[in-house]
Each structure stands twice: as C-alpha cells, then as structure tokens.
Short mmCIF file of C-alpha atoms and ligand atoms in Angstrom, two decimals:
data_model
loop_
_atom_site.label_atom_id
_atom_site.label_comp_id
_atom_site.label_asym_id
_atom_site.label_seq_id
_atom_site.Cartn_x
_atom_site.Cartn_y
_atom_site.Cartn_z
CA UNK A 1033 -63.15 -0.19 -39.93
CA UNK A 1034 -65.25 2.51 -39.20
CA UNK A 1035 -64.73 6.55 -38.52
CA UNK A 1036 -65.82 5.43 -34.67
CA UNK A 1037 -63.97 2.10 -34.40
CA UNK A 1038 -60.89 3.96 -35.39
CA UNK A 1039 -61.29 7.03 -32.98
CA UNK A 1040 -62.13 4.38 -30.04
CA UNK A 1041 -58.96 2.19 -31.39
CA UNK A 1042 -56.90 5.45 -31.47
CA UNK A 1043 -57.99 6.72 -27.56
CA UNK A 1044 -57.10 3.54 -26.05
CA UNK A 1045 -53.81 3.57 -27.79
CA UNK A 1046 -53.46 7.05 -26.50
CA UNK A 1047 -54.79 5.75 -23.02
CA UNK A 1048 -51.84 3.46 -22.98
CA UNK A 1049 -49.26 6.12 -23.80
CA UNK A 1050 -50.66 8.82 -20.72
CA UNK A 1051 -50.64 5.92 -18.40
CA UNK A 1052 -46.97 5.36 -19.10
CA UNK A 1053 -45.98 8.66 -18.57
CA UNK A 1054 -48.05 8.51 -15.47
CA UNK A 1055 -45.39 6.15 -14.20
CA UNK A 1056 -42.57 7.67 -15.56
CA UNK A 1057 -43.62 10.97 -13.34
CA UNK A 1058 -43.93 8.54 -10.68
CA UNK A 1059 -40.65 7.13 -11.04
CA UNK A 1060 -38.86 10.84 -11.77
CA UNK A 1061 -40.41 11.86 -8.09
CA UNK A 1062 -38.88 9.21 -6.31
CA UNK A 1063 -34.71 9.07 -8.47
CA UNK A 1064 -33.96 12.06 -6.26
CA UNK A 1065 -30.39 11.27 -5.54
CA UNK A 1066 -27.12 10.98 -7.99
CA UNK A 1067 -24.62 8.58 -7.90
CA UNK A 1068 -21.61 9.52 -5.95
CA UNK A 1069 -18.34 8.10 -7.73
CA UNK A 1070 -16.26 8.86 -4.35
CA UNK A 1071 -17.37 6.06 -3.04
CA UNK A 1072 -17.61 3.47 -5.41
CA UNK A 1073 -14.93 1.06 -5.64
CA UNK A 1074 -14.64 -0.21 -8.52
CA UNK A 1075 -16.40 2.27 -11.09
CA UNK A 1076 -17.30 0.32 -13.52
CA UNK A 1077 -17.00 1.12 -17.15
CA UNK A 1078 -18.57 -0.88 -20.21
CA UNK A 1079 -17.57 -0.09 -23.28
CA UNK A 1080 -20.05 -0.74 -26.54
CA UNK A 1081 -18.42 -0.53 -29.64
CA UNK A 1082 -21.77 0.08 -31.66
CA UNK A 1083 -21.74 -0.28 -35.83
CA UNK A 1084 -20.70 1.05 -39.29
CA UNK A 1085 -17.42 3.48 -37.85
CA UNK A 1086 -18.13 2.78 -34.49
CA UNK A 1087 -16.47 -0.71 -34.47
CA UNK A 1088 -13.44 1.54 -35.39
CA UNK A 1089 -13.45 4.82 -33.56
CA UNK A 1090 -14.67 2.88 -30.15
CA UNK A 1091 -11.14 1.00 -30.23
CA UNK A 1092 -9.23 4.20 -30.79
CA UNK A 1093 -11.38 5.86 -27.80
CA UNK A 1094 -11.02 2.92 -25.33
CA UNK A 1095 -7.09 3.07 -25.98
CA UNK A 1096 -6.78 6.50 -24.73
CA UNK A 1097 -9.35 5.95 -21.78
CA UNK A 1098 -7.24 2.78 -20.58
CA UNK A 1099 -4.15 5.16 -21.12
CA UNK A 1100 -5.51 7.76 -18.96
CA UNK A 1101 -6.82 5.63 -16.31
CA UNK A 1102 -3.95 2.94 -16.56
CA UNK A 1103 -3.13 3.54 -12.82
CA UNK A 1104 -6.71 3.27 -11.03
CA UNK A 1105 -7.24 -0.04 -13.01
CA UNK A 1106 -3.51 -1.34 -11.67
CA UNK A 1107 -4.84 -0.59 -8.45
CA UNK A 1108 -8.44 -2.38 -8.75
CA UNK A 1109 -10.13 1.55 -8.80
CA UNK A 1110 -11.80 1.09 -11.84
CA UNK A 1111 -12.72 -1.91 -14.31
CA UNK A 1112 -13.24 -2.03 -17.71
CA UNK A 1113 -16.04 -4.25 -19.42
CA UNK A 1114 -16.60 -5.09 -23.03
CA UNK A 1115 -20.55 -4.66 -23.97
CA UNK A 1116 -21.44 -7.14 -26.66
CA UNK A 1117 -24.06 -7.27 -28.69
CA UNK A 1118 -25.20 -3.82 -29.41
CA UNK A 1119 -25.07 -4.35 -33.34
CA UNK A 1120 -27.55 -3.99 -35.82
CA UNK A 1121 -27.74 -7.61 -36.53
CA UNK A 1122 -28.13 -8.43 -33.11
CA UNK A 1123 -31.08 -5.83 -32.72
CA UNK A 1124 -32.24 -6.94 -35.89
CA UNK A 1125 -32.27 -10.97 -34.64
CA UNK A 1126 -33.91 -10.46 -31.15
CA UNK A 1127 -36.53 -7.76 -32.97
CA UNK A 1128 -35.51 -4.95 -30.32
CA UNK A 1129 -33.70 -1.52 -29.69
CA UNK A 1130 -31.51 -3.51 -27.16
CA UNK A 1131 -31.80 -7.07 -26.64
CA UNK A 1132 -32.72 -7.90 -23.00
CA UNK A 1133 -29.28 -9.08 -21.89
CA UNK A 1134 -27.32 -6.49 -23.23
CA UNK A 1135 -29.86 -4.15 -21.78
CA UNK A 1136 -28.55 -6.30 -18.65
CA UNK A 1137 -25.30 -5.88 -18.72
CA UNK A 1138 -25.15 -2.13 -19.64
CA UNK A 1139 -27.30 -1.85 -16.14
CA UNK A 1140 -24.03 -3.64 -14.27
CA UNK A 1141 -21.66 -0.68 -15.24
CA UNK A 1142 -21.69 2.56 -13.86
CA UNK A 1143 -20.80 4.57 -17.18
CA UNK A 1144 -20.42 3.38 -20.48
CA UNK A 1145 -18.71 4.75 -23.67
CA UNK A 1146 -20.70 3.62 -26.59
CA UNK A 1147 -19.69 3.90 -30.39
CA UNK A 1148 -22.03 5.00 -33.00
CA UNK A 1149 -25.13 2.50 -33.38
CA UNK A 1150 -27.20 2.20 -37.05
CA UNK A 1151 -30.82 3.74 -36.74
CA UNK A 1152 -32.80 2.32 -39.49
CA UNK A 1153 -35.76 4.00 -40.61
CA UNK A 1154 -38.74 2.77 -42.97
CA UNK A 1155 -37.89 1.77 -46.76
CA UNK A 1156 -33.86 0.67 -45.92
CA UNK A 1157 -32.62 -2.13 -45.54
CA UNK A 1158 -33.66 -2.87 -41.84
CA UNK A 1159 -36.71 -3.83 -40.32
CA UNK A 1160 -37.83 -0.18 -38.81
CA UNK A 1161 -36.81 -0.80 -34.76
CA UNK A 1162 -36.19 2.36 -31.98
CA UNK A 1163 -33.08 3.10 -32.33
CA UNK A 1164 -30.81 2.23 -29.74
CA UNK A 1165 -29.84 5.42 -28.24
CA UNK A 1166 -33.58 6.76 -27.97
CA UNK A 1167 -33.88 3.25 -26.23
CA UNK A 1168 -31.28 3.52 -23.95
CA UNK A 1169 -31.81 6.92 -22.77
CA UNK A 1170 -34.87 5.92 -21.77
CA UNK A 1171 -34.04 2.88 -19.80
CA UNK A 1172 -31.41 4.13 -18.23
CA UNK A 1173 -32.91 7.53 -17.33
CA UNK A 1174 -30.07 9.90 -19.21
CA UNK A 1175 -32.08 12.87 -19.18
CA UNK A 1176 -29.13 15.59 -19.84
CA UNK A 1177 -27.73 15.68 -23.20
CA UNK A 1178 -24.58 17.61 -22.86
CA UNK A 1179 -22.55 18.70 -25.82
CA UNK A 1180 -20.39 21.25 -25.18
CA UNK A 1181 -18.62 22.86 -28.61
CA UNK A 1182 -15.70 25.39 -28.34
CA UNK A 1183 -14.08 27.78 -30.77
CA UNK A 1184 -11.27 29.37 -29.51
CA UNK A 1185 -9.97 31.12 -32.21
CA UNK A 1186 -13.77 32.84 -31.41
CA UNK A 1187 -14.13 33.04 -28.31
CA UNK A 1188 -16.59 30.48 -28.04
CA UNK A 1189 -17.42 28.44 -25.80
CA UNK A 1190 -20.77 26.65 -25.76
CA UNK A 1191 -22.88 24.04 -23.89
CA UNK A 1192 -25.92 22.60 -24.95
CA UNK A 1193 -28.28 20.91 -21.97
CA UNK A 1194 -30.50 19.18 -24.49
CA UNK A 1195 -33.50 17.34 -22.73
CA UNK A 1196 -32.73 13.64 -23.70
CA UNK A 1197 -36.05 11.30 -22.45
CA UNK A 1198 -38.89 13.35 -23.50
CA UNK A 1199 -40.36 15.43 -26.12
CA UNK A 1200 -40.80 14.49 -30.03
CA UNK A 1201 -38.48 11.59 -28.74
CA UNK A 1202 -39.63 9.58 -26.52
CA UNK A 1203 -42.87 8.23 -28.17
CA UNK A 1204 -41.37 8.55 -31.62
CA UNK A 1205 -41.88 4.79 -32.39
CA UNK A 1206 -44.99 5.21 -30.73
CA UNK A 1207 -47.60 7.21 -33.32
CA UNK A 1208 -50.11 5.64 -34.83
CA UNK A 1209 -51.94 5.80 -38.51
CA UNK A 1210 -55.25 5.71 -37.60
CA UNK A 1211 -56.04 4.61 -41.18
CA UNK A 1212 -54.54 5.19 -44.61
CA UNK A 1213 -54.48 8.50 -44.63
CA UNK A 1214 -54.04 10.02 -41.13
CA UNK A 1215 -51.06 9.09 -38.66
CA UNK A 1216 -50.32 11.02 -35.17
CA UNK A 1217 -47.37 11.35 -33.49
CA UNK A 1218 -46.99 12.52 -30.14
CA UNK A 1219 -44.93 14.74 -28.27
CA UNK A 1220 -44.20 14.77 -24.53
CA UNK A 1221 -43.34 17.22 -22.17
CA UNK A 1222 -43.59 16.61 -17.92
CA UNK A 1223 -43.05 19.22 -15.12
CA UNK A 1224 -40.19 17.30 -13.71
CA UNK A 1225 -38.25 16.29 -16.56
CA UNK A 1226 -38.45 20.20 -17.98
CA UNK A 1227 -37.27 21.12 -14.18
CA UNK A 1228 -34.24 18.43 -14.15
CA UNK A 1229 -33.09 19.44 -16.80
CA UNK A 1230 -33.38 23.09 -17.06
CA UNK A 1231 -31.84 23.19 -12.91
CA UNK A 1232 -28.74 20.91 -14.31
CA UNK A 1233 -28.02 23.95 -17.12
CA UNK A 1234 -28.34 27.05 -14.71
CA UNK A 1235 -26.70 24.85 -12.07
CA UNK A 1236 -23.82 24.38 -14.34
CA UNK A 1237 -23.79 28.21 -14.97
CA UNK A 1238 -23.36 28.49 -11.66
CA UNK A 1239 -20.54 26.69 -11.19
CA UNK A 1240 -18.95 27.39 -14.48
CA UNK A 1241 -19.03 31.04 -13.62
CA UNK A 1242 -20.96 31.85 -16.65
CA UNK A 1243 -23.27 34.77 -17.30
CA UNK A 1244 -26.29 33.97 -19.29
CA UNK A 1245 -28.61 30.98 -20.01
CA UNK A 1246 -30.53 30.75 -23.71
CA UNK A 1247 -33.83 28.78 -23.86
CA UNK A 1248 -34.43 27.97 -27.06
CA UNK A 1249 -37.96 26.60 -27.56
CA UNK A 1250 -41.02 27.38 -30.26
CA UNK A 1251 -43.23 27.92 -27.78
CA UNK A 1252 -44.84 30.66 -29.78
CA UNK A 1253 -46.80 27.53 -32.29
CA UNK A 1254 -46.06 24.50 -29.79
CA UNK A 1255 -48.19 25.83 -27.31
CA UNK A 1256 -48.55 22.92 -24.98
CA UNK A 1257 -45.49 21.00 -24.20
CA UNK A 1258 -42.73 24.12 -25.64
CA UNK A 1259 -44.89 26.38 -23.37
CA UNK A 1260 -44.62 24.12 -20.33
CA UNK A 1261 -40.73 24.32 -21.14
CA UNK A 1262 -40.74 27.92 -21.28
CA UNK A 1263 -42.59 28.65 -18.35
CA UNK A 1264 -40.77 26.31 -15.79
CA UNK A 1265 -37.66 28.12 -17.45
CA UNK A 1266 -38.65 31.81 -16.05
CA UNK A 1267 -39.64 30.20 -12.84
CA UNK A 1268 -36.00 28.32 -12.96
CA UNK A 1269 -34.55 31.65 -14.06
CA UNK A 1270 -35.69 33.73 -11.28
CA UNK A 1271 -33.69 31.35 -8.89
CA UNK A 1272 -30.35 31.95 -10.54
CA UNK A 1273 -31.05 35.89 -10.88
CA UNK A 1274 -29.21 36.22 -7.32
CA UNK A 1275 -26.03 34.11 -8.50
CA UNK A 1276 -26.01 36.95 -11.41
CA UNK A 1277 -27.25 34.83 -14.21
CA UNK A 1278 -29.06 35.95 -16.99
CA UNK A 1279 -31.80 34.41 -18.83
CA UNK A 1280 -33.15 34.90 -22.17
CA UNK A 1281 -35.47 32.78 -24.91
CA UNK A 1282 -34.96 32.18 -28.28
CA UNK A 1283 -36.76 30.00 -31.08
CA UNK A 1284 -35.05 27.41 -32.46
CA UNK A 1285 -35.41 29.39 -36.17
CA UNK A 1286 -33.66 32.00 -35.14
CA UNK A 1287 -31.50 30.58 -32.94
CA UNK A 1288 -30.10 28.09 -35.82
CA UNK A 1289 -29.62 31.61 -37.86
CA UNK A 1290 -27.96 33.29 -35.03
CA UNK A 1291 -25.60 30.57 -34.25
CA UNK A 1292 -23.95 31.32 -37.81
CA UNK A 1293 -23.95 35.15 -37.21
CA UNK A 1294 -20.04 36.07 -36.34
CA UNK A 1295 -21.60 39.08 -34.74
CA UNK A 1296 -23.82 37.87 -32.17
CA UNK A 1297 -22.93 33.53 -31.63
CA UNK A 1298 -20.21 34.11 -29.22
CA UNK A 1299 -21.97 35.85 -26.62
CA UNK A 1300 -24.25 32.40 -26.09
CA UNK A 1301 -22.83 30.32 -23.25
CA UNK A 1302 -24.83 27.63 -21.14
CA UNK A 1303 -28.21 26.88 -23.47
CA UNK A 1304 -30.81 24.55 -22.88
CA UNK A 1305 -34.16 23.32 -24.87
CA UNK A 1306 -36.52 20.16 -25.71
CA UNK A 1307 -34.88 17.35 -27.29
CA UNK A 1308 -35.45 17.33 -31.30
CA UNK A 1309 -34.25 21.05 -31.04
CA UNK A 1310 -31.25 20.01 -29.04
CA UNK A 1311 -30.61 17.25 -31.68
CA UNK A 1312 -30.46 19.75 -34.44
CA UNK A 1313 -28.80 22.75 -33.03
CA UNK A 1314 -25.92 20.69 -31.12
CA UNK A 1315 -25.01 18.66 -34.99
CA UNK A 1316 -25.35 22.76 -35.95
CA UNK A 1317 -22.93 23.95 -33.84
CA UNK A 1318 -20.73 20.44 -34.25
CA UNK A 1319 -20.21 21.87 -38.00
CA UNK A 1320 -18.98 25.09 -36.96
CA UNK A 1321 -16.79 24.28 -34.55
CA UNK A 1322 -15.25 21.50 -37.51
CA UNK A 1323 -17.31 18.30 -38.27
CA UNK A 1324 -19.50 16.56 -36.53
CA UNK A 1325 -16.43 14.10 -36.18
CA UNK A 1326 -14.91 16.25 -33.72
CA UNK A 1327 -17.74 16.87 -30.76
CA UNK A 1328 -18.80 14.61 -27.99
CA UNK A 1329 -21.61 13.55 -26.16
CA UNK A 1330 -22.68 13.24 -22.10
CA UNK A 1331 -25.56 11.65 -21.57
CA UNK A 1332 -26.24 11.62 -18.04
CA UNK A 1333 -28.59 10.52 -15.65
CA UNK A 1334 -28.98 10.47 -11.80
CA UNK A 1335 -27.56 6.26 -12.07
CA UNK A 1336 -26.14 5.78 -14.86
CA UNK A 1337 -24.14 8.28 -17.89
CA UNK A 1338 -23.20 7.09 -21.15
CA UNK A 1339 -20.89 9.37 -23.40
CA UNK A 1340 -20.76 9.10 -27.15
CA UNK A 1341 -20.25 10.81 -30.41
CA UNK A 1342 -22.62 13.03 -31.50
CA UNK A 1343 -22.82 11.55 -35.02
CA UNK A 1344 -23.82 8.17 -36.59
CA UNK A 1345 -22.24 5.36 -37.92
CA UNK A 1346 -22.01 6.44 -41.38
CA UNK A 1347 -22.45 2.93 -42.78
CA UNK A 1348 -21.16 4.72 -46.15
CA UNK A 1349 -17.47 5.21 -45.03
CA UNK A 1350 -17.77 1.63 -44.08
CA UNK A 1351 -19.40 0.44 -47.75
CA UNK A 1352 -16.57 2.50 -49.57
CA UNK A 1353 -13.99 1.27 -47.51
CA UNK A 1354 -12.76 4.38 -45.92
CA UNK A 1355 -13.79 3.50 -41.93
CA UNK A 1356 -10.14 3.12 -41.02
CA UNK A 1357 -10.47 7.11 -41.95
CA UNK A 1358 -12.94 8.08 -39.67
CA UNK A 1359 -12.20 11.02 -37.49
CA UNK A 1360 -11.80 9.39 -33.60
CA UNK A 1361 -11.73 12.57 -31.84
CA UNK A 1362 -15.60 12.64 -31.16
CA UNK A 1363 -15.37 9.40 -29.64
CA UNK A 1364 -11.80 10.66 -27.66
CA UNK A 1365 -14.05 13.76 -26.81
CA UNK A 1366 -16.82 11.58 -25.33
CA UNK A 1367 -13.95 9.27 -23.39
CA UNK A 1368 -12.77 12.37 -21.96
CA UNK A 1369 -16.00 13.83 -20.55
CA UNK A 1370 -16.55 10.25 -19.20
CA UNK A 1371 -13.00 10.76 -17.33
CA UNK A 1372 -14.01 14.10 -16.35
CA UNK A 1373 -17.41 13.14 -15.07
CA UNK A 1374 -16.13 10.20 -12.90
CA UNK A 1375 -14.28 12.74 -11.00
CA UNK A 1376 -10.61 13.16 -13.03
CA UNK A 1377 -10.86 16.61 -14.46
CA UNK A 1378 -7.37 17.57 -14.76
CA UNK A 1379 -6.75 14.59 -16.99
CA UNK A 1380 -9.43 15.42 -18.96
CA UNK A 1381 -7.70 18.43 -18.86
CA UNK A 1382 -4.75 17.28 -20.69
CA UNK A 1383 -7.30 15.14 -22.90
CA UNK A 1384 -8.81 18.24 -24.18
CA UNK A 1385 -5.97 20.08 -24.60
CA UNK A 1386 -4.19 17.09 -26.54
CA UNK A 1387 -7.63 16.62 -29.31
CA UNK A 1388 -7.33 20.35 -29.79
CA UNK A 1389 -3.40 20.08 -30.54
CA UNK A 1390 -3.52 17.47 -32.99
CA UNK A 1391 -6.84 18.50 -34.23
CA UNK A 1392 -6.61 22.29 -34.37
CA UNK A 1393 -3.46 23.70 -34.09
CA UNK A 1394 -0.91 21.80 -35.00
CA UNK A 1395 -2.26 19.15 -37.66
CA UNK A 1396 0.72 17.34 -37.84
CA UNK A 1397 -1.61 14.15 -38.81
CA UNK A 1398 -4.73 15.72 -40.70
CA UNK A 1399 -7.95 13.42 -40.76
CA UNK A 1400 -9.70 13.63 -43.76
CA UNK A 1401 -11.85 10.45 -43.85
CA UNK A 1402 -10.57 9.26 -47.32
CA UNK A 1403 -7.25 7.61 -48.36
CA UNK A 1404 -4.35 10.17 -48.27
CA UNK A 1405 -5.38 11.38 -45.21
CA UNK A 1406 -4.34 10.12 -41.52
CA UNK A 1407 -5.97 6.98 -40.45
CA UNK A 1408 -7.85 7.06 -36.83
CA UNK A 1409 -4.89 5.04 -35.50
CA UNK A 1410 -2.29 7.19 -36.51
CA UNK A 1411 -4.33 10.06 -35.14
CA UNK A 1412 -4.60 8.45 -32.06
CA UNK A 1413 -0.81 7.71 -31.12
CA UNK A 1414 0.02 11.02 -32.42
CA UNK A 1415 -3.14 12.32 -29.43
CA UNK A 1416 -1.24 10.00 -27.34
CA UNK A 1417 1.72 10.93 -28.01
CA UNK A 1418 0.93 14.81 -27.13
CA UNK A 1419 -0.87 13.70 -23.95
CA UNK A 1420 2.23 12.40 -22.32
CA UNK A 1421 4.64 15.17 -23.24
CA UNK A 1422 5.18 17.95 -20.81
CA UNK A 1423 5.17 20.58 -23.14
CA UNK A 1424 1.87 20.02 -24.01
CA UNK A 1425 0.33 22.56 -21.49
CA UNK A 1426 2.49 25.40 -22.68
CA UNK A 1427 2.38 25.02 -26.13
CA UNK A 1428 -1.44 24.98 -26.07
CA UNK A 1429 -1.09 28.38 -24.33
CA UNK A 1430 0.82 29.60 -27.03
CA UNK A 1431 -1.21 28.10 -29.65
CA UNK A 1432 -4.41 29.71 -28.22
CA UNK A 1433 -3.25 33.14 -27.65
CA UNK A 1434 -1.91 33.13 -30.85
CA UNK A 1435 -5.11 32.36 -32.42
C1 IPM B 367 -27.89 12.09 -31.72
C2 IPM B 367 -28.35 11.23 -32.86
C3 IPM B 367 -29.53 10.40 -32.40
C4 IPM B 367 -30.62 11.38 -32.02
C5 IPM B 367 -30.04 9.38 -33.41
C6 IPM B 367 -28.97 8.41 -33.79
C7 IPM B 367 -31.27 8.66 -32.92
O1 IPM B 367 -28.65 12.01 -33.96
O2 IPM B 367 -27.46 11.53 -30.70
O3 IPM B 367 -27.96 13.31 -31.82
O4 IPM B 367 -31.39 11.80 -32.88
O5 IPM B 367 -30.69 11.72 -30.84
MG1 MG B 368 -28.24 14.08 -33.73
#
C-alpha cells in the first residue's frame, strides 16, 4: 500500500474509535443515578471462578461470603449464582473477551465476585484476545478501581481510586500498525469519566474523615489526556477545600519512589489517577503491605460492581502443582468489600479484622504458596474459625496497639 492509502486507512480507523467515545460520553451523561441496595430484594450475587488459581481461591472466597451472609440467603435477601464460562478456553472457543451469554448472565446479578482470569498476550500460547477484565469494565461501566492497602504496624492506611474504563486501557486492543514498521496506540481521557472518578475519591475523603487527596498523573510529558486529569482535579479540589481537604499532585515516578520512602508514604491517604498508573502503583503498594496475594479489588460502577483480586492467575502455581497453595486472602479481601459495599459493614468489619489475624498477627497457619506451607483451605477455616469467635475484636485491639 501506499504512504497515502495507509494514512487514509489509519484516519478512518481513528474515525471509528472518536465516534465510539462520542457515545460513550453520551451514555456517561445520561447513568446519573447508582443503584440503591436498600431496596432490592433479592441482591443478586454471581460468582465467576475465573482460571489458573482462581478456580481455587474463588471457592475459598465464596465459602466465607455464604458464611457471612448465611442468614439474608435463609431469608430469600440475597441469592447466590454460579457464572460459568469465564475460562480461557471458553474465551478462546467463542474468539472473545466474554462470550455473549456469559456477558448475559453477569448483566442479571447485581455484584459479582470474580476469580483471577488468564490475559494472554502476543507470542504465548493463546490467540491474543482483550482480556476479560478490561472487557468487563467496560461493559459493565466499573469506572472506580478501589484498592485500599493498610499497614498498621505503619500507620498506613491507603486508598487508591484508580480510573478503570478509560485511558491507555480502554483502546488497548484497539492500536493499529499502520505498516511494518509503525503501530499507534491510543490513549483516552473524557471530561466526565476524569470528573466521576476524581468526585468518588474526594467524596470518599469526605466521608472517611480524611485529610488530603494525591493526584498522581504525568501530566508534565502527557500533555493531553494527563493534563485534562489534572486540571478537572484542581477544579474538583477547590470543592472539597471547605470540608478541609487537601489536595496535592504527584507523578507517577516519584510517587512509585515515595511510596517506598518510610519517611514520607504514610502521610498519603485517599489517592486517585488514570488507569495504567493506578494498575502499577496499587500491585506497588500490594507488595508493601505483603504480596499481591493479600489485597483486594472494588470495581464499581453506578449498576453494577464486581470485586476481585488484584493479581492474576498465575498459571505457573497451577503448572507446578502448587495452586492448592495459593494465598485466598485477596479473594476473602475482595468478598469482604463486596459485603461491605452491599450495605453490611460491620461484618466486613469482622472480615477484615479476621484476614489481618490469621494473616498478620497471629500466623498460626502461614501461606507460603509451596508445599510445607498452609494450603488455602486450611487458611480459610482457620479465617473462619477467627470470624466466629468473640474474642476476635479484642484481641485485634491488642494485636494492633502492640504493633
Ligand atoms: C489488574 C490486572 C489487570 C489490569 C490485567 C489482568 C488486565 O493487572 O486488575 O490490575 O491490568 O488491570
Ligand atoms: Mg494490575
């Protein structure tokens, strides 16, 4: 082809892409109001139990959600549903992120815990399809990634609002190579989905009683869609200013330095940036606060919320025969925001307070992912186990304050 062909080929391609986003805008004006769980009799709850470790850690997770919501499902309140077909092979098969009816049936629930799902990428073994959580994110509108990572023992306590539908995201199966040696890819940012999710952060400031909210962006190079971020974050900002909340912006370099800087990381509380950043920082922060294993995921959306683990289905636990060693409590974190976002905080309460005994202070069953250590079901009954005893509440106190 020629130089022109391929720059005409390339604009309508590109022409495709703005329309879409056209739409989406559309569509964000009009999804002004959230779901109200109050009122919903039953909630309804899928569960996916996703690939690699996440055929195994999803069991363990939807044990201790039926145990905590045992009595609203006696009393019709809430139903569980089993998601099928969210597996590789199946994505593989019908040649899509989500195959239609799954996509179907994951629109019937009103949240939905989901295990780990395999993203391939070009040159393994898998032909190169979205992956499944960029997929349904979009579909289902989850704008707010919420990963909140605490370090007692440090005084930290963090939460990440990581924009979830747009930026290097959601057109990264979408770039083209406009011939052998030049490929594009694009990256999106829209004045209402920076302003969703940068009001859901300060909002949760404000209710959280917290003090400061951190931008982290690098809108000093990425000009266009990181300065459209920034800039509807100081208008955001000056809103909140009343309430007594502080705003500041960092770049994501020196924000991935500073969150490993004992000196300075646990002043940080509520902070909020474009997606890819989000994505790196939050698995970041995951490490510190002990493994990726141990920190969950919100994803929510005005509709519908899905809560996960932050990590992936490490297909190489599963090839070496250690998956019945893989750490549950990411998945147990994620059931427990679910719990806590459908409106039952103080059992999320206990929830939180169990993963952090067994996990943190008193390690009576230590996960280490490989033979010798606990398995994910004896962590579990031993979670389980704490949850239901009523010392648990005091003896976290003491464990805490003697940290
Ligand atoms: C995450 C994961 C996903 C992401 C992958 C599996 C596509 O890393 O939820 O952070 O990059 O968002
Ligand atoms: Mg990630």
């Amino acid at each position: 082809m020629r130089n022109n062909e391929l720059i005409e080929k390339a604009k309508t391609h590109l022409g495709l892409l703005i329309e879409e986003q056209f739409e989406r805008i559309e569509r964000m004006k009009k999804e002004t109001k959230w779901v109200d769980y109050g009122v919903l009799k039953p909630i309804i709850i899928g569960i996916c139990a996703g690939d690699g470790i996440g055929k195994i850690i999803s069991k363990h997770a939807e044990r201790v959600l039926k145990h905590t919501l045992q009595e609203e499902f006696d009393s019709g309140c809430i139903e569980f549903r089993t998601i099928r077909g969210l597996t590789i092979e199946n994505r593989v098969k019908h040649k899509m992120a989500i195959p239609a009816d799954v996509l179907e049936e994951m629109k019937k629930c009103h949240v939905i815990l989901k295990g780990p799902t395999t993203t391939p990428q070009a040159g393994d073994n898998w032909p190169n399809i979205e992956s499944a959580n960029v997929a349904m994110r979009r579909e289902l509108d989850l704008f707010a990634n919420v990963r909140p990572v605490k370090i007692p023992s440090e005084k930290i306590d963090w939460c990440f609002f990581r924009e979830n539908t747009e930026g290097a995201y959601v057109l990264g199966s979408r770039g083209i190579d406009v011939n052998e040696d030049l490929s594009l890819d694009f990256k999106v940012s829209t004045t209402q989905g920076a302003e969703r999710i940068i009001h859901l952060a300060f909002e949760y400031a404000k209710k959280n009683g917290k003090k400061r909210v951190t931008v982290v962006t690098k809108a000093n190079v990425v000009k266009t869609t990181d300065g459209k971020f920034s800039k509807i974050a100081k208008q955001i900002a000056e809103e909140y200013k009343e309430f007594g909340i502080e705003s500041d912006e960092w770049y994501i370099d020196i924000m991935t330095a500073k969150l490993i800087d004992p000196a300075r990381r646990a002043d940080f509380e509520v902070l909020v940036m474009p997606n890819l950043y989000g994505d790196i920082l939050t698995d970041e922060a995951a490490q510190l606060q002990g493994g990726v294993g141990t920190a969950g995921s919100a994803n929510i959306g005005k509709k519908w919320s899905m809560f996960e683990a932050i990590h992936g289905s490490a297909p190489r636990m599963v090839e070496e025969g250690r998956d019945i060693y893989a750490d549950p409590s990411s998945m147990i974190r994620a059931a427990s925001m679910l719990v806590r976002h459908i409106g039952f905080s103080e059992r999320a309460d206990r929830l939180d307070m169990a993963i952090e005994m067994c996990g943190s202070f008193e390690k009576k069953h230590v996960i280490t992912g490989r033979a010798g250590g606990a398995t994910g079901e004896e962590f579990t009954t031993y979670l389980l186990d704490w949850a239901e005893n009523a010392q648990l509440e005091d003896q976290w106190r003491k464990m805490v304050e003697a940290k």
